[in-house]
Short mmCIF file of C-alpha atoms in Angstrom, two decimals:
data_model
loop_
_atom_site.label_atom_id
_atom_site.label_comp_id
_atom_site.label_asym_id
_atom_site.label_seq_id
_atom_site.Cartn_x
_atom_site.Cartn_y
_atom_site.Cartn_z
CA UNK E 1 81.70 34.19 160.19
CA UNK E 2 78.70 35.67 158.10
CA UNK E 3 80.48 36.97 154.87
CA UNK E 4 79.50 39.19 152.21
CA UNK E 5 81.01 38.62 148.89
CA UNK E 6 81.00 41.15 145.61
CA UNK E 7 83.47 41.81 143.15
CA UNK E 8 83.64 44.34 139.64
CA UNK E 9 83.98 41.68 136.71
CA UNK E 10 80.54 40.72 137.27
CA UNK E 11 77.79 38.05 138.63
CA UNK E 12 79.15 35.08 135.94
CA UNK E 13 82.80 35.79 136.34
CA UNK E 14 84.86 32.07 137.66
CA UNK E 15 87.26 34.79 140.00
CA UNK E 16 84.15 35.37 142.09
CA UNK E 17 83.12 31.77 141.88
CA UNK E 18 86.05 30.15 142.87
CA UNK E 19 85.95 32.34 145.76
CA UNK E 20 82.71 31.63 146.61
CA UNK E 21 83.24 27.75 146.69
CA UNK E 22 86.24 28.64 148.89
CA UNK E 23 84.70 30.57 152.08
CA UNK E 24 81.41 28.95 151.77
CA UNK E 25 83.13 25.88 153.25
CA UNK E 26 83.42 26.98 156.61
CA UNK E 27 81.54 30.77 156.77
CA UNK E 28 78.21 31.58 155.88
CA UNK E 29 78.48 33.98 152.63
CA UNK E 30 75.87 36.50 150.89
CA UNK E 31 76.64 37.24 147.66
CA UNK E 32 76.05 40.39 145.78
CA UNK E 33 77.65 41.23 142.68
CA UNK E 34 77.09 43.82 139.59
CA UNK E 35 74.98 42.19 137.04
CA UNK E 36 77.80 42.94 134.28
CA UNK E 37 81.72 43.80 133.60
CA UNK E 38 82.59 46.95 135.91
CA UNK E 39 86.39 47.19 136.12
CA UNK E 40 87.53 50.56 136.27
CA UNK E 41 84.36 51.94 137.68
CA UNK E 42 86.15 53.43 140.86
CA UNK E 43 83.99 54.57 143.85
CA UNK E 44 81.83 55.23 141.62
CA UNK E 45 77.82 54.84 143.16
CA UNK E 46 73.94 55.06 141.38
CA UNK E 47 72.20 57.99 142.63
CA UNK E 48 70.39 59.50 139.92
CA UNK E 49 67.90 56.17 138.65
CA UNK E 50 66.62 53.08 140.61
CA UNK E 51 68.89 49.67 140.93
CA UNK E 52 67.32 46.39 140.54
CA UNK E 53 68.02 43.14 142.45
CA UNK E 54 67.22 39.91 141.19
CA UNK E 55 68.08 36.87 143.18
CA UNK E 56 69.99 34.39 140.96
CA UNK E 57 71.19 30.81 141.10
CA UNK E 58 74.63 30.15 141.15
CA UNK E 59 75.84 26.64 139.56
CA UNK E 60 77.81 24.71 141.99
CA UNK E 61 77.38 26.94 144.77
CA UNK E 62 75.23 26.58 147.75
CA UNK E 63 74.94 30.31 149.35
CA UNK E 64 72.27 33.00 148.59
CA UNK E 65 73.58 35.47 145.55
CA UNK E 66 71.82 38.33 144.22
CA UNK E 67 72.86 40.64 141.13
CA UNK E 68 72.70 43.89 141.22
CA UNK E 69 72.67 46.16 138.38
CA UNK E 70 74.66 48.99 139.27
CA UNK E 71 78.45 49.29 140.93
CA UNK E 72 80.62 47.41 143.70
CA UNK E 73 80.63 50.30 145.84
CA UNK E 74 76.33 49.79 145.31
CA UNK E 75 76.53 46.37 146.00
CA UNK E 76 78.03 46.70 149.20
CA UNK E 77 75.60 49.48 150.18
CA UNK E 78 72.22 47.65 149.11
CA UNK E 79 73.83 44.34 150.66
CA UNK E 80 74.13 46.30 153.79
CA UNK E 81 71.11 48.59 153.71
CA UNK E 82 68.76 46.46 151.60
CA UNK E 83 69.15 42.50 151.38
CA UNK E 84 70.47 41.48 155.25
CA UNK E 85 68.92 42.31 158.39
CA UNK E 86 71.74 41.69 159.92
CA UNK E 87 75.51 42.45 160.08
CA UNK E 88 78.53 41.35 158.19
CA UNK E 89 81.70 40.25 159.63
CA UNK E 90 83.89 40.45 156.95
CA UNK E 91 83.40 41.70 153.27
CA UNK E 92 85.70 40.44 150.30
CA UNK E 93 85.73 41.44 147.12
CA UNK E 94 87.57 39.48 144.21
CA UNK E 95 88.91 37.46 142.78
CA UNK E 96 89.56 40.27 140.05
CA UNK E 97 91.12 39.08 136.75
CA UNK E 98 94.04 41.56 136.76
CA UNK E 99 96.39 43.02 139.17
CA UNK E 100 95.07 46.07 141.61
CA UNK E 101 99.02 47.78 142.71
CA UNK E 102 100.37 50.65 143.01
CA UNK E 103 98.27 54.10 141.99
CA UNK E 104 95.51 52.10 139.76
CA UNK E 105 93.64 50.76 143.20
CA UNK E 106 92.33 54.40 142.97
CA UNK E 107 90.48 53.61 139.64
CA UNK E 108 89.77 49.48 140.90
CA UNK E 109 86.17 48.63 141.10
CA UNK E 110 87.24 45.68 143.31
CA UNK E 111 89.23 47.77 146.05
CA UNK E 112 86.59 50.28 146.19
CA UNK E 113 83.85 47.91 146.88
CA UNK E 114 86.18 47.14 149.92
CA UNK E 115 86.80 50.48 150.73
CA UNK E 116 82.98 51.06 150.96
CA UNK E 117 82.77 48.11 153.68
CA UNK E 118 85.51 49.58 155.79
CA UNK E 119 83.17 53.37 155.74
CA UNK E 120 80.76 51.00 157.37
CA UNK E 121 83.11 49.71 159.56
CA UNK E 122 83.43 46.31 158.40
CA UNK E 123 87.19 44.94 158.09
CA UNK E 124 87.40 44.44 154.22
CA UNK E 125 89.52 42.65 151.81
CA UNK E 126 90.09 43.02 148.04
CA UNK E 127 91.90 40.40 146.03
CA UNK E 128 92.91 40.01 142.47
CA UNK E 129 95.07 38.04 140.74
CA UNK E 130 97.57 38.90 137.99
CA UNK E 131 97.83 37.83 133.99
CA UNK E 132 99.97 37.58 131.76
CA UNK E 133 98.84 38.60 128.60
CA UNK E 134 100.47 35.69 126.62
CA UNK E 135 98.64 33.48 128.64
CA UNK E 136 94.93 32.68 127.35
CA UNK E 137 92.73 35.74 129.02
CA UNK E 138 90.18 32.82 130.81
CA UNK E 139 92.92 30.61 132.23
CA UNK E 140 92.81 27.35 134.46
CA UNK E 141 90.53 27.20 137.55
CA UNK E 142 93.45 26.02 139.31
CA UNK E 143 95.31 29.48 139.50
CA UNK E 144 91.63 31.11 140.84
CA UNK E 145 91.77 28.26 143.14
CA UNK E 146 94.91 29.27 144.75
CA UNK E 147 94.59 32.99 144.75
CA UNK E 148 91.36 31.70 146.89
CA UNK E 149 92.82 29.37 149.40
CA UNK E 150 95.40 32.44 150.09
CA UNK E 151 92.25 34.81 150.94
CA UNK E 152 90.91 32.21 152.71
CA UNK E 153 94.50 31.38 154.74
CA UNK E 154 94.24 35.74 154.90
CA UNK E 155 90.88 35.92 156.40
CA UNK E 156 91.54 33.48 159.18
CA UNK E 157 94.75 35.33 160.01
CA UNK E 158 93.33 38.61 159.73
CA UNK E 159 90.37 37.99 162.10
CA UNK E 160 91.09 41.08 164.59
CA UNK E 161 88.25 42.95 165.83
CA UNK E 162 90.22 46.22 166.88
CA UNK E 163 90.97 47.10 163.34
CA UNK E 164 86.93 47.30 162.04
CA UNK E 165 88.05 50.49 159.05
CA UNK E 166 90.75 48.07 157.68
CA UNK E 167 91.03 47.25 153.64
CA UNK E 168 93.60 44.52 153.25
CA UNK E 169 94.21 44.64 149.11
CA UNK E 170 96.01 41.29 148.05
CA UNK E 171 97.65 40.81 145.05
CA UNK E 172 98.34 37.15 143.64
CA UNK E 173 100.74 36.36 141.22
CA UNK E 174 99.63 33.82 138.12
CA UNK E 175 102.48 31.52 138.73
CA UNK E 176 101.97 27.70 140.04
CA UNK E 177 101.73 26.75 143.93
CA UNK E 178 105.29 25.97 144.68
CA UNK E 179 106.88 29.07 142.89
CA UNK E 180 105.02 31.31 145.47
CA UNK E 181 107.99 32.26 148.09
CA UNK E 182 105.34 33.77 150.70
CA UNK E 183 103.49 37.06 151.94
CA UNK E 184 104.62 40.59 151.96
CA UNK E 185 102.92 42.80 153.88
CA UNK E 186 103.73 46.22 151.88
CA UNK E 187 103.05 49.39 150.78
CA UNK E 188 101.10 50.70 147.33
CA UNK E 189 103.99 51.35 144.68
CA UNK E 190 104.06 53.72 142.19
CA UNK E 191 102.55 52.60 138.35
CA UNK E 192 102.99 55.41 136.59
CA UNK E 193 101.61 55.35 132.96
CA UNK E 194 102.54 56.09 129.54
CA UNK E 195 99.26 57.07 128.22
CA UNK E 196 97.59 57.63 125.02
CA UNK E 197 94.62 57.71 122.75
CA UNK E 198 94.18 55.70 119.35
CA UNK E 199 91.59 56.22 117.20
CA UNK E 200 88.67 54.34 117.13
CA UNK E 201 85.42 54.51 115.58
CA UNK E 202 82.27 54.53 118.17
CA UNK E 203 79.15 52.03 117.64
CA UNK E 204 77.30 54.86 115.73
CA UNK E 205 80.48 55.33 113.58
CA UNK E 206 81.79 58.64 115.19
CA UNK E 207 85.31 58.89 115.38
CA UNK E 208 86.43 58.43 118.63
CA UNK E 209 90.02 57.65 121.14
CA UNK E 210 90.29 54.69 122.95
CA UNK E 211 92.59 54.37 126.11
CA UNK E 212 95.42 52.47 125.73
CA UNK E 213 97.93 52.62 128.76
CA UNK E 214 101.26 51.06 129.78
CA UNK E 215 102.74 51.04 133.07
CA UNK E 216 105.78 51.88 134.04
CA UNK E 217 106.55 50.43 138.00
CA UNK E 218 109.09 52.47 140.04
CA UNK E 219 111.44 49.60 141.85
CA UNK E 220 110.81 50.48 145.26
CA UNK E 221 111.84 47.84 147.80
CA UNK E 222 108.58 47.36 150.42
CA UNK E 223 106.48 48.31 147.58
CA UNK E 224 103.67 46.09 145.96
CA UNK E 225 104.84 46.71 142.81
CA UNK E 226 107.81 45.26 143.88
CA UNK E 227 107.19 42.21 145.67
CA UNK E 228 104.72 40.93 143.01
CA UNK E 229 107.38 40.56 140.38
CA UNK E 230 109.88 38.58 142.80
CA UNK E 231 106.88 35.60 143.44
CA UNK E 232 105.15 37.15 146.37
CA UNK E 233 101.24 37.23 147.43
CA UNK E 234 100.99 40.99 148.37
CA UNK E 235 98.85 42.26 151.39
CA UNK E 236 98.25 46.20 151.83
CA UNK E 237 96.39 47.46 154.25
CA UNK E 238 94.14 50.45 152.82
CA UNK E 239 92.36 53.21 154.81
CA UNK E 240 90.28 56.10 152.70
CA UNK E 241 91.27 59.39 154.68
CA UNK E 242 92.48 61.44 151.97
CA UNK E 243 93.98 64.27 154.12
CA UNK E 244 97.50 65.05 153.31
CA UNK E 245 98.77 65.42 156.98
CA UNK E 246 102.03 66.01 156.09
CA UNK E 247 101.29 69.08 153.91
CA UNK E 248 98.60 70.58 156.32
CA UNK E 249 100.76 72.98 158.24
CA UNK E 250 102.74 74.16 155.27
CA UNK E 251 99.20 74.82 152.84
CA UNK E 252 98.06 76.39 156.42
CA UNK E 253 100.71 79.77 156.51
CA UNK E 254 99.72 80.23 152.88
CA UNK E 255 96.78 81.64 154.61
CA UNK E 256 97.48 83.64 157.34
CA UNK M 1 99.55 80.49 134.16
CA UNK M 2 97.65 77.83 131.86
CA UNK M 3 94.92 75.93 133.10
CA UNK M 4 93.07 73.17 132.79
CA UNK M 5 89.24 73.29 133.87
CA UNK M 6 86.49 70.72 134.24
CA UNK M 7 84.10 69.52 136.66
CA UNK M 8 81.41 66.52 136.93
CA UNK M 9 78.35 68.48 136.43
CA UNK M 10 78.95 68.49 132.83
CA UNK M 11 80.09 70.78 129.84
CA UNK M 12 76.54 73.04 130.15
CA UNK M 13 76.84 73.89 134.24
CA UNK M 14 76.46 77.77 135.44
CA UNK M 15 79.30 76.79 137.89
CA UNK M 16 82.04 75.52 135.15
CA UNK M 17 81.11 78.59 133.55
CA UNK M 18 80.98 81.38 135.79
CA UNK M 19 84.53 79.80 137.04
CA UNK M 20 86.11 80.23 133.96
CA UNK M 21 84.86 83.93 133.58
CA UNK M 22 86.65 84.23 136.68
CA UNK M 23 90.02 82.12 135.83
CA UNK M 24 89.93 83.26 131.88
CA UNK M 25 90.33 87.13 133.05
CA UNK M 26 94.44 86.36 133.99
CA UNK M 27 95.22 83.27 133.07
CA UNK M 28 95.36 81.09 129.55
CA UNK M 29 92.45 78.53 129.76
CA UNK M 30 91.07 75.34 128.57
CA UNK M 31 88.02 73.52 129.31
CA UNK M 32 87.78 69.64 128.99
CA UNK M 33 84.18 68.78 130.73
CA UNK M 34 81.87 65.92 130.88
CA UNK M 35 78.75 66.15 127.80
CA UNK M 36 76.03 65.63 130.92
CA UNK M 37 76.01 65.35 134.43
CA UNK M 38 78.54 62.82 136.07
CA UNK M 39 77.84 63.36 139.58
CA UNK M 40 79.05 60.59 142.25
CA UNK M 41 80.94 58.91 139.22
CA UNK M 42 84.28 58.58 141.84
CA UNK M 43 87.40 57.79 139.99
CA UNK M 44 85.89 55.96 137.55
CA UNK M 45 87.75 55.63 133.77
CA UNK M 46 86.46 54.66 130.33
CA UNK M 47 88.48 51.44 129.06
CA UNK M 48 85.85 49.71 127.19
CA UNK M 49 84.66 52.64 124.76
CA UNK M 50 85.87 55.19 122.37
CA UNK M 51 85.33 58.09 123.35
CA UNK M 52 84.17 61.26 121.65
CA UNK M 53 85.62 64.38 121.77
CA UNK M 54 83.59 67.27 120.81
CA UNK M 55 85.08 71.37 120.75
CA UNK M 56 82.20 73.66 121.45
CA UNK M 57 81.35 77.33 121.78
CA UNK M 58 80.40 78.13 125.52
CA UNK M 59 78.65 81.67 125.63
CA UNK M 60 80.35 84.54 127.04
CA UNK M 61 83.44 82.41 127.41
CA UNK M 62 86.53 82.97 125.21
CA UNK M 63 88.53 79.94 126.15
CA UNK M 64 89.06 76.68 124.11
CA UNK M 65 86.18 74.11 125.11
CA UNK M 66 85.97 70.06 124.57
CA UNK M 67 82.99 68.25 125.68
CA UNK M 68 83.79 64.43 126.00
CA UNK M 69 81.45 61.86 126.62
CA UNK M 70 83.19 60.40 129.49
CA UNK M 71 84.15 60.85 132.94
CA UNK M 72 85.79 63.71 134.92
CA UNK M 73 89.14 61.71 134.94
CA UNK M 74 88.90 60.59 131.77
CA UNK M 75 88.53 64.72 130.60
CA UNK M 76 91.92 65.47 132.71
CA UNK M 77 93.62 62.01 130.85
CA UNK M 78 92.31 63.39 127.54
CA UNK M 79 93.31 66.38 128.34
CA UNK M 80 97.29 66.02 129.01
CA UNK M 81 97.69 62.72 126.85
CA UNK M 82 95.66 63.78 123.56
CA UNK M 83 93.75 67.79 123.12
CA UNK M 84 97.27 69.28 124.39
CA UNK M 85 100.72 69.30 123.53
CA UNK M 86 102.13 71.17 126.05
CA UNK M 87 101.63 70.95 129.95
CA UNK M 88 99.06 72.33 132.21
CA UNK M 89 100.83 74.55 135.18
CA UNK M 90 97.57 73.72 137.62
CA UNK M 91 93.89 71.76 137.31
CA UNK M 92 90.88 73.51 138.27
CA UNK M 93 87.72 70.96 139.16
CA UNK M 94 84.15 72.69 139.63
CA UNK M 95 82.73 74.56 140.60
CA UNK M 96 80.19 71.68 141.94
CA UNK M 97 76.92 72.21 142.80
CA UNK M 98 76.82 70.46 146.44
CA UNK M 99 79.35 70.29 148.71
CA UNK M 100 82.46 67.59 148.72
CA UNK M 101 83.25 67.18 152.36
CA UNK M 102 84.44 64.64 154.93
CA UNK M 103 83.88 60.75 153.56
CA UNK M 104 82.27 61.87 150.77
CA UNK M 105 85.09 63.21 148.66
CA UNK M 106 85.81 59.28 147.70
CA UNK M 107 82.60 59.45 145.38
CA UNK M 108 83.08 62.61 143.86
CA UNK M 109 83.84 63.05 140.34
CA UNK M 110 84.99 67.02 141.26
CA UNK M 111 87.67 65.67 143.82
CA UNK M 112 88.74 62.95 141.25
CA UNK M 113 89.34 65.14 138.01
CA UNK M 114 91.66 67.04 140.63
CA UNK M 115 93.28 63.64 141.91
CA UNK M 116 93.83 62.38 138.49
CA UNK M 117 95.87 65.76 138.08
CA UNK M 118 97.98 65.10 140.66
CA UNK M 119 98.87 61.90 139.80
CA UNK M 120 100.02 63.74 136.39
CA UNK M 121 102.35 65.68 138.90
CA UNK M 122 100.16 68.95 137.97
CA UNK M 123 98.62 70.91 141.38
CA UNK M 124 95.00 70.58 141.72
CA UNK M 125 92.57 72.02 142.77
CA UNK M 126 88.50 70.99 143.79
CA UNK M 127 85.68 73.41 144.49
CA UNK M 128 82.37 73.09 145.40
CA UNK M 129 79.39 75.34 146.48
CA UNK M 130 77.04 74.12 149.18
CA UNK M 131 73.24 74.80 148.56
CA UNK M 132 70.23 74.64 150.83
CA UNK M 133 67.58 72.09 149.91
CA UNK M 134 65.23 75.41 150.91
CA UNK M 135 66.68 77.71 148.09
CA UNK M 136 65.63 76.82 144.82
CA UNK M 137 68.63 74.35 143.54
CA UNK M 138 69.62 76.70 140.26
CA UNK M 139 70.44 79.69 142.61
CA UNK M 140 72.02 82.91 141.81
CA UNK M 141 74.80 83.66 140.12
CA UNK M 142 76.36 85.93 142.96
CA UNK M 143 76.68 82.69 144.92
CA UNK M 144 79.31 81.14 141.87
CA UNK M 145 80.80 84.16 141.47
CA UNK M 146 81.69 84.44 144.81
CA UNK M 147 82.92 80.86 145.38
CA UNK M 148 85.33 81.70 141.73
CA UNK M 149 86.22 84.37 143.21
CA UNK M 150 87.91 82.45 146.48
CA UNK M 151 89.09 79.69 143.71
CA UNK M 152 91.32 82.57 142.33
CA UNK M 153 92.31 83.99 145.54
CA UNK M 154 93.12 80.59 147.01
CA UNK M 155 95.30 79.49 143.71
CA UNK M 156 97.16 82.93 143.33
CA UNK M 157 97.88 81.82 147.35
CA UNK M 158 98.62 78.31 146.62
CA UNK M 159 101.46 78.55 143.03
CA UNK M 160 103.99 76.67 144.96
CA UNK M 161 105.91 74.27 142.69
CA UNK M 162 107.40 72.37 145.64
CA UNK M 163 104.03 71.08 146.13
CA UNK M 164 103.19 69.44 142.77
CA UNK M 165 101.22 66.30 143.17
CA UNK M 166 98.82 67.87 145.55
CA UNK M 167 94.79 68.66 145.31
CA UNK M 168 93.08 71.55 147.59
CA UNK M 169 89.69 70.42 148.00
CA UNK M 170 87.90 73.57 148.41
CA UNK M 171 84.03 73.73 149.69
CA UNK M 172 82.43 77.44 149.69
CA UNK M 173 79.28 78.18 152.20
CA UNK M 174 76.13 79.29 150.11
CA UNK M 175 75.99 82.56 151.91
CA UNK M 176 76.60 85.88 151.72
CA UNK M 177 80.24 87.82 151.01
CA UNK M 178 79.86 89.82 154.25
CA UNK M 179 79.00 86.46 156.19
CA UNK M 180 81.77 84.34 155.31
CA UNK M 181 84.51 84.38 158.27
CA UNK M 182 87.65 83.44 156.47
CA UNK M 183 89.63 80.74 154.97
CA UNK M 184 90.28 77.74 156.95
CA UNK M 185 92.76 74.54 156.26
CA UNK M 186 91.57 71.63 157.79
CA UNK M 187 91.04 68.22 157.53
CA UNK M 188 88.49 66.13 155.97
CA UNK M 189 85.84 65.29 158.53
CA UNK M 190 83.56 62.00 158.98
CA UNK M 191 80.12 62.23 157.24
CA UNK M 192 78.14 58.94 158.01
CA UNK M 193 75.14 58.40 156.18
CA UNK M 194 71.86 56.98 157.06
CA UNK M 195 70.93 55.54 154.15
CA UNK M 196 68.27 53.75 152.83
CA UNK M 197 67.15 52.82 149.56
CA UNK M 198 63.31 54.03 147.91
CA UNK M 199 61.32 51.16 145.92
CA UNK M 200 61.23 53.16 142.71
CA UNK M 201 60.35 51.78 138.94
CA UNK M 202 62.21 51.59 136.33
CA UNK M 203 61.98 53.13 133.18
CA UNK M 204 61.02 49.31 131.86
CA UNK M 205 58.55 49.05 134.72
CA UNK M 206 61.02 46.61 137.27
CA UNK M 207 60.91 47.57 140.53
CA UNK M 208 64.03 48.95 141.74
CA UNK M 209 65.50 50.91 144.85
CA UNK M 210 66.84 54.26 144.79
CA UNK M 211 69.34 55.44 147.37
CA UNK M 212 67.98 58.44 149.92
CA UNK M 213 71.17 59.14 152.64
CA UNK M 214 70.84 61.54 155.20
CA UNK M 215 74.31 62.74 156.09
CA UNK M 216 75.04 62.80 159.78
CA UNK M 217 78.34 64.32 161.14
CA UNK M 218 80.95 64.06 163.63
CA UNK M 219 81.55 67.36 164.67
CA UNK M 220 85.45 67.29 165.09
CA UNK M 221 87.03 70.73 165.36
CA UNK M 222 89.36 70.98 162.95
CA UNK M 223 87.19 69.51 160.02
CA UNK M 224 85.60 70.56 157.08
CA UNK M 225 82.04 69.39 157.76
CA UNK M 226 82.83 71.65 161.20
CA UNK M 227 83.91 74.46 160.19
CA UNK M 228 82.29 75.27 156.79
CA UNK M 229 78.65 74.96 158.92
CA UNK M 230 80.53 78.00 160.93
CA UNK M 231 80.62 80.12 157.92
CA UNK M 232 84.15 79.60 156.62
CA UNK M 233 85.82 78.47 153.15
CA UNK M 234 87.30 75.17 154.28
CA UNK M 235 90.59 74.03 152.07
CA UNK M 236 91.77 70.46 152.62
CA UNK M 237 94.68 69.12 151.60
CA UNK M 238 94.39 66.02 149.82
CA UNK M 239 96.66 62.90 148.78
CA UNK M 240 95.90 59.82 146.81
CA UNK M 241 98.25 57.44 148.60
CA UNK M 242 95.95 54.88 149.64
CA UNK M 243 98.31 52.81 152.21
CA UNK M 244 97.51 52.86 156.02
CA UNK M 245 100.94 53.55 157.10
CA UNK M 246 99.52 53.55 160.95
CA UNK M 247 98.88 49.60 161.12
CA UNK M 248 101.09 48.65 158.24
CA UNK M 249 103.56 47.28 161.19
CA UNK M 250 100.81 45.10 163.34
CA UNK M 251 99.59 43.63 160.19
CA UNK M 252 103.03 42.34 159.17
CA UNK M 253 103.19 41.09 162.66
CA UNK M 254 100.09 38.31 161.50
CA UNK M 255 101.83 36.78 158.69
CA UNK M 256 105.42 36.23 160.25
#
């Protein structure tokens, strides 16, 4: 398969590498990724300046990468519109440092990137992998390594034409090889958060409020949120129609 | 009622204003907008900054007003979680200058400060004025007014508590009072865009590429991009649960 592969923490991050060196093995990959950190960025896309491209050289990998400065959902676009002449067969976009459940795929650089694939029509996945923040922030290849051989194992499973508009977001947990009981294929849980702002003075020494959240995950069974804590890798399939169907009817008499 | 406002064409925009003229006249208001323009931003958050909340005087407006140097979400977040200690009864987003139909609404920072409402529990609500590339682009007044005016028709229509964590994406024809048809509920329809990207300099003097997309739609009955080109105020329901419920069942049926 010819593979396109971007991601939000960035051109240097290992998540992306260690995906890389994963697919290239048996798929021909194009990579194009945001020249810097751009977690939270959402569907977020450059309209109002011009993006540049540079073609850069990736240690230890063989395939063509490119870095882009502007967002996922970019990358995808000028990957698609710009660098190939030719189509993708599959688009990932990982391996993000950090979980994407629940509510926060909404805000997730990493999903949306994926999301922008399947408006093309190309079957997407997103993948990120969890941390725990006792554990050092940059930890061992080996847990990258094996939140990659599960896309990989993913993508080969997933290879069905009929579903083109598809966004399968996995989630892997940070635990070792043999404590991982399987895959759940589930739906996003709720994270809802406690919010709030702490003070924080700004580069040029305004006085400013920083975001600090904390989630709170509502126990549904089936549920991401769920599934993650009890040891499983997490697949849900995504689509971007935001119509509320089920309220359509009811909003409808308000205006008769 | 008390309500929130903001929008993504920043704190200084004839639409924010001349929709709070309109919302201020019956109902207690405050206004949480973006410093400068944060058009096509999506659902993207600040983590990595402070940021800076300023109050300012808006002229001929009586309500409270914060500009904050962030996003559209990040305005509703500061909003609830830090400027106010007690809770909004409904969100007001726009009024945007350029419609926020079909595919499209999953870039827009108008739809998102809604969303990001919603996921606070608190009804929502988007609006956004279509313009003619023919008319000069900082058009008449009339034309806001008149698109306010269906904002406050359409949420005296819409205070149902029951429905709390939804957003009514409304879009508002750039024509006259005596042309518009109606009101019409309907679904979000499929823009696909042609798009290719400009070589363009940077400000340094790099080349870069600047995205041009021509929007091309599917003319479904029943849609938004149909029926607002038919001279109606189209209202979609939104959600912001991202899970495809319709293949959730065949993809489990890969992994077993």
């Amino acid at each position: 398969m010819r593979i396109l592969i971007t991601n939000d923490d960035g051109i240097n991050s290992i998540g992306l590498h260690e995906l890389i060196k994963e697919i290239e093995k048996e798929n021909e990959v194009i990579v194009v990724a945001p020249s810097e950190q751009r977690s939270a960025c959402g569907h977020s896309v450059t309209l109002h300046r011009p993006i540049v491209i540079k073609e850069v050289k990736i240690d230890g990998i063989k395939s063509k990468a490119f870095s882009v400065d502007g967002t996922p959902a970019d990358c995808v676009k000028i990957a698609i519109d710009k660098i190939s002449s030719y189509k993708f067969d599959k688009i990932i976009s990982g391996i993000n440092l950090g979980y994407n459940l629940g509510t926060d795929v909404i805000y997730s650089g990493t999903v949306s990137a994926a999301i922008e694939g399947a408006i093309y029509k190309i079957p997407s996945i997103a993948v990120s992998l969890g941390y725990d923040e006792n554990i050092e922030l940059n930890f061992s290849e080996d847990k990258y390594r094996l939140a990659a051989e599960y896309t990989n194992k993913i993508l080969k499973q997933s290879s069905n034409d009929r579903l083109n508009d598809v966004v399968l977001n996995i989630n892997v947990p940070p635990i070792e090889k043999n404590e991982i009981k399987g895959i759940k294929v589930c739906e996003l849980g709720n994270r809802i958060y406690q919010n709030c702002y702490i003070e924080s003075p700004t580069k040029e020494g305004e006085i400013g409020y920083k975001l600090q959240g904390t989630p709170k995950d509502i126990d549904d069974e089936n549920t991401d949120v769920y599934n993650i804590k009890r040891g499983y890798v997490t697949i849900t399939p995504l689509h971007y129609d935001l119509t509320n169907f089920k309220i359509i009817k009811e909003v409808s008499k308000w205006f008769i």
